[in-house]
PDB file of C-alpha atoms in Angstrom:
ATOM      1  CA  MET A   4      14.010   5.644  12.485  1.00  0.00           C
ATOM      2  CA  LYS A   5      12.674   7.341   9.530  1.00  0.00           C
ATOM      3  CA  LYS A   6       8.910   7.819   9.331  1.00  0.00           C
ATOM      4  CA  ILE A   7       8.522   5.871   6.396  1.00  0.00           C
ATOM      5  CA  TYR A   8      10.552   2.455   7.816  1.00  0.00           C
ATOM      6  CA  LEU A   9       8.295   2.679  10.700  1.00  0.00           C
ATOM      7  CA  LEU A  10       5.671   2.659   8.550  1.00  0.00           C
ATOM      8  CA  PHE A  11       6.613  -0.191   6.157  1.00  0.00           C
ATOM      9  CA  ILE A  12       7.439  -2.236   8.886  1.00  0.00           C
ATOM     10  CA  SER A  13       4.333  -2.686  10.894  1.00  0.00           C
ATOM     11  CA  CYS A  14       2.637  -2.357   8.178  1.00  0.00           C
ATOM     12  CA  LEU A  15       3.620  -5.287   7.564  1.00  0.00           C
ATOM     13  CA  ALA A  16       3.717  -7.145  11.414  1.00  0.00           C
ATOM     14  CA  ALA A  17      -0.087  -6.017  10.724  1.00  0.00           C
ATOM     15  CA  PHE A  18      -0.479  -7.809   7.562  1.00  0.00           C
ATOM     16  CA  ILE A  19       2.378 -10.993   8.338  1.00  0.00           C
ATOM     17  CA  LEU A  20      -0.243 -11.348  12.072  1.00  0.00           C
ATOM     18  CA  ASN A  21      -2.981 -11.456  10.050  1.00  0.00           C
ATOM     19  CA  LEU A  22      -2.543 -13.729   7.784  1.00  0.00           C
ATOM     20  CA  ILE A  23      -1.537 -16.278  10.902  1.00  0.00           C
ATOM     21  CA  LEU A  24      -4.526 -15.646  13.071  1.00  0.00           C
ATOM     22  CA  MET A  25      -6.664 -16.456   9.593  1.00  0.00           C
ATOM     23  CA  ASN A  26      -4.814 -20.042   9.214  1.00  0.00           C
ATOM     24  CA  SER A  27      -5.198 -20.521  13.414  1.00  0.00           C
ATOM     25  CA  ALA A  28      -8.435 -18.561  14.404  1.00  0.00           C
ATOM     26  CA  ALA A  29     -12.045 -19.938  12.492  1.00  0.00           C
ATOM     27  CA  ASP A  30     -13.529 -16.759  14.122  1.00  0.00           C
ATOM     28  CA  MET A  31     -12.415 -13.007  13.447  1.00  0.00           C
ATOM     29  CA  PRO A  32     -14.565 -10.153  12.880  1.00  0.00           C
ATOM     30  CA  VAL A  33     -14.748  -9.894   9.095  1.00  0.00           C
ATOM     31  CA  PHE A  34     -12.432  -6.521   8.986  1.00  0.00           C
ATOM     32  CA  PHE A  35      -9.691  -8.826   9.551  1.00  0.00           C
ATOM     33  CA  THR A  36     -10.904 -11.123   7.779  1.00  0.00           C
ATOM     34  CA  SER A  37     -12.030  -8.965   4.068  1.00  0.00           C
ATOM     35  CA  TYR A  38     -10.314  -6.056   4.213  1.00  0.00           C
ATOM     36  CA  LEU A  39      -7.100  -5.999   6.796  1.00  0.00           C
ATOM     37  CA  ASN A  40      -4.912  -6.703   4.371  1.00  0.00           C
ATOM     38  CA  ASP A  41      -6.053  -3.894   1.361  1.00  0.00           C
ATOM     39  CA  LEU A  42      -5.922  -1.396   3.264  1.00  0.00           C
ATOM     40  CA  LEU A  43      -2.090  -3.176   4.099  1.00  0.00           C
ATOM     41  CA  CYS A  44      -1.158  -3.342   1.181  1.00  0.00           C
ATOM     42  CA  MET A  45      -0.386   0.387  -0.528  1.00  0.00           C
ATOM     43  CA  PRO A  46       1.846   1.108   2.141  1.00  0.00           C
ATOM     44  CA  ILE A  47       3.960  -1.872   2.050  1.00  0.00           C
ATOM     45  CA  VAL A  48       3.956  -2.280  -1.758  1.00  0.00           C
ATOM     46  CA  LEU A  49       4.078   1.302  -2.443  1.00  0.00           C
ATOM     47  CA  SER A  50       7.335   1.464   0.041  1.00  0.00           C
ATOM     48  CA  ILE A  51       9.170  -1.467  -1.670  1.00  0.00           C
ATOM     49  CA  CYS A  52       8.738   0.508  -4.375  1.00  0.00           C
ATOM     50  CA  LEU A  53      10.489   3.920  -3.089  1.00  0.00           C
ATOM     51  CA  PHE A  54      13.046   1.271  -1.660  1.00  0.00           C
ATOM     52  CA  LEU A  55      14.031   0.606  -5.231  1.00  0.00           C
ATOM     53  CA  ILE A  56      13.615   3.980  -6.634  1.00  0.00           C
ATOM     54  CA  LYS A  57      15.965   5.283  -4.096  1.00  0.00           C
ATOM     55  CA  SER A  58      18.567   2.318  -5.314  1.00  0.00           C
ATOM     56  CA  PHE A  59      18.451   3.182  -8.409  1.00  0.00           C
ATOM     57  CA  SER A  60      18.237   6.519  -8.112  1.00  0.00           C
ATOM     58  CA  ARG A  61      21.372   8.950  -7.355  1.00  0.00           C
ATOM     59  CA  LYS A  62      18.792  11.835  -5.979  1.00  0.00           C
ATOM     60  CA  LYS A  63      18.244  10.072  -2.466  1.00  0.00           C
ATOM     61  CA  SER A  64      16.101  12.893  -1.192  1.00  0.00           C
ATOM     62  CA  ILE A  65      12.951  11.304  -4.817  1.00  0.00           C
ATOM     63  CA  ARG A  66       9.899  11.961  -3.617  1.00  0.00           C
ATOM     64  CA  ILE A  67       5.911   9.611  -4.807  1.00  0.00           C
ATOM     65  CA  SER A  68       4.200  12.068  -5.154  1.00  0.00           C
ATOM     66  CA  LEU A  69       0.376  11.900  -4.900  1.00  0.00           C
ATOM     67  CA  PHE A  70      -1.046  11.772  -7.529  1.00  0.00           C
ATOM     68  CA  SER A  71       1.403   8.546  -8.591  1.00  0.00           C
ATOM     69  CA  ALA A  72       0.540   6.619  -4.989  1.00  0.00           C
ATOM     70  CA  PHE A  73      -2.972   7.104  -6.815  1.00  0.00           C
ATOM     71  CA  SER A  74      -2.676   5.262  -9.927  1.00  0.00           C
ATOM     72  CA  LEU A  75      -0.839   2.362  -8.027  1.00  0.00           C
ATOM     73  CA  ALA A  76      -3.928   2.844  -6.288  1.00  0.00           C
ATOM     74  CA  ALA A  77      -6.374   2.460  -9.662  1.00  0.00           C
ATOM     75  CA  LEU A  78      -3.629   0.442 -11.403  1.00  0.00           C
ATOM     76  CA  TYR A  79      -4.732  -2.134  -8.397  1.00  0.00           C
ATOM     77  CA  SER A  80      -8.572  -1.666  -7.844  1.00  0.00           C
ATOM     78  CA  VAL A  81      -8.669  -2.161 -12.256  1.00  0.00           C
ATOM     79  CA  TYR A  82      -6.692  -5.550 -11.497  1.00  0.00           C
ATOM     80  CA  PHE A  83      -8.190  -6.591  -8.531  1.00  0.00           C
ATOM     81  CA  GLU A  84     -11.402  -5.179  -8.769  1.00  0.00           C
ATOM     82  CA  ILE A  85     -12.275  -5.569 -11.717  1.00  0.00           C
ATOM     83  CA  TYR A  86      -9.908  -8.083 -13.942  1.00  0.00           C
ATOM     84  CA  LEU A  87      -9.585 -11.032 -11.508  1.00  0.00           C
ATOM     85  CA  PRO A  88     -13.125 -10.989 -10.586  1.00  0.00           C
ATOM     86  CA  LYS A  89     -13.756 -12.146 -14.021  1.00  0.00           C
ATOM     87  CA  VAL A  90     -11.798 -14.707 -15.209  1.00  0.00           C
ATOM     88  CA  ASN A  91     -11.207 -16.522 -11.572  1.00  0.00           C
ATOM     89  CA  THR A  92     -14.008 -17.390  -8.828  1.00  0.00           C
ATOM     90  CA  ARG A  93     -11.889 -17.451  -5.982  1.00  0.00           C
ATOM     91  CA  TYR A  94     -11.828 -13.404  -6.655  1.00  0.00           C
ATOM     92  CA  THR A  95     -15.008 -10.986  -6.142  1.00  0.00           C
ATOM     93  CA  ALA A  96     -15.809  -7.344  -6.500  1.00  0.00           C
ATOM     94  CA  ASP A  97     -16.287  -5.478  -3.484  1.00  0.00           C
ATOM     95  CA  PHE A  98     -16.040  -1.542  -3.326  1.00  0.00           C
ATOM     96  CA  THR A  99     -14.922  -0.775  -0.246  1.00  0.00           C
ATOM     97  CA  ASP A 100     -11.295  -2.957  -1.296  1.00  0.00           C
ATOM     98  CA  VAL A 101     -10.835  -0.222  -3.948  1.00  0.00           C
ATOM     99  CA  LEU A 102     -11.814   2.520  -0.862  1.00  0.00           C
ATOM    100  CA  LEU A 103      -9.347   1.104   1.849  1.00  0.00           C
ATOM    101  CA  TYR A 104      -6.415   0.795  -1.330  1.00  0.00           C
ATOM    102  CA  PHE A 105      -6.815   4.384  -1.836  1.00  0.00           C
ATOM    103  CA  SER A 106      -6.945   5.091   2.021  1.00  0.00           C
ATOM    104  CA  GLY A 107      -3.587   2.653   2.174  1.00  0.00           C
ATOM    105  CA  SER A 108      -2.552   5.042   0.290  1.00  0.00           C
ATOM    106  CA  LEU A 109      -2.627   8.332   1.111  1.00  0.00           C
ATOM    107  CA  ILE A 110      -1.661   6.897   4.261  1.00  0.00           C
ATOM    108  CA  PHE A 111       1.118   6.460   3.042  1.00  0.00           C
ATOM    109  CA  TRP A 112       1.908   9.924   1.012  1.00  0.00           C
ATOM    110  CA  LEU A 113       0.702  11.782   4.476  1.00  0.00           C
ATOM    111  CA  THR A 114       4.145   9.523   6.426  1.00  0.00           C
ATOM    112  CA  HIS A 115       6.187  10.425   3.472  1.00  0.00           C
ATOM    113  CA  LYS A 116       5.693  13.503   3.000  1.00  0.00           C
ATOM    114  CA  PHE A 117       6.376  14.217   6.925  1.00  0.00           C
ATOM    115  CA  ASP A 118       8.751  12.812   7.093  1.00  0.00           C
ATOM    116  CA  SER A 119      10.795  14.733   6.470  1.00  0.00           C
ATOM    117  CA  PRO A 120       9.804  18.050   5.993  1.00  0.00           C
ATOM    118  CA  LYS A 121      13.863  19.530   4.756  1.00  0.00           C
ATOM    119  CA  ASN A 122      14.431  17.464   1.669  1.00  0.00           C
ATOM    120  CA  ILE A 123      11.453  17.907   0.369  1.00  0.00           C
ATOM    121  CA  GLN A 124      10.868  16.909  -4.015  1.00  0.00           C
ATOM    122  CA  LYS A 125       7.965  15.752  -5.930  1.00  0.00           C
ATOM    123  CA  THR A 126       8.161  12.968  -8.457  1.00  0.00           C
ATOM    124  CA  THR A 127       5.922  11.132 -10.748  1.00  0.00           C
TER     125      THR A 127
END
């Protein structure tokens, strides 16, 4: 099994488990209630993007560049940490979330980069 699919399945399972535990357990550490899902977000979203790109492309060796991964993290940061807190009181701006979006993107990119070294080909 490719590393990128294993990363996707692991992140998705951890995300779902975290949601279940947050809804059932009253006392969870702050990391799990406030930060874990932000860390898992980018590997999940980027894996779905990669799957869709490969589904519609004839090239199966397409890679997501670090620039593309960080660009998506930047868009998520602007939307969820700058825009939404201004228009909806449910959302709060938190710089730690921004760092976690970029960390998740880096984790995805590193896993993606070393997934199959013989087929490395960057796209933006």
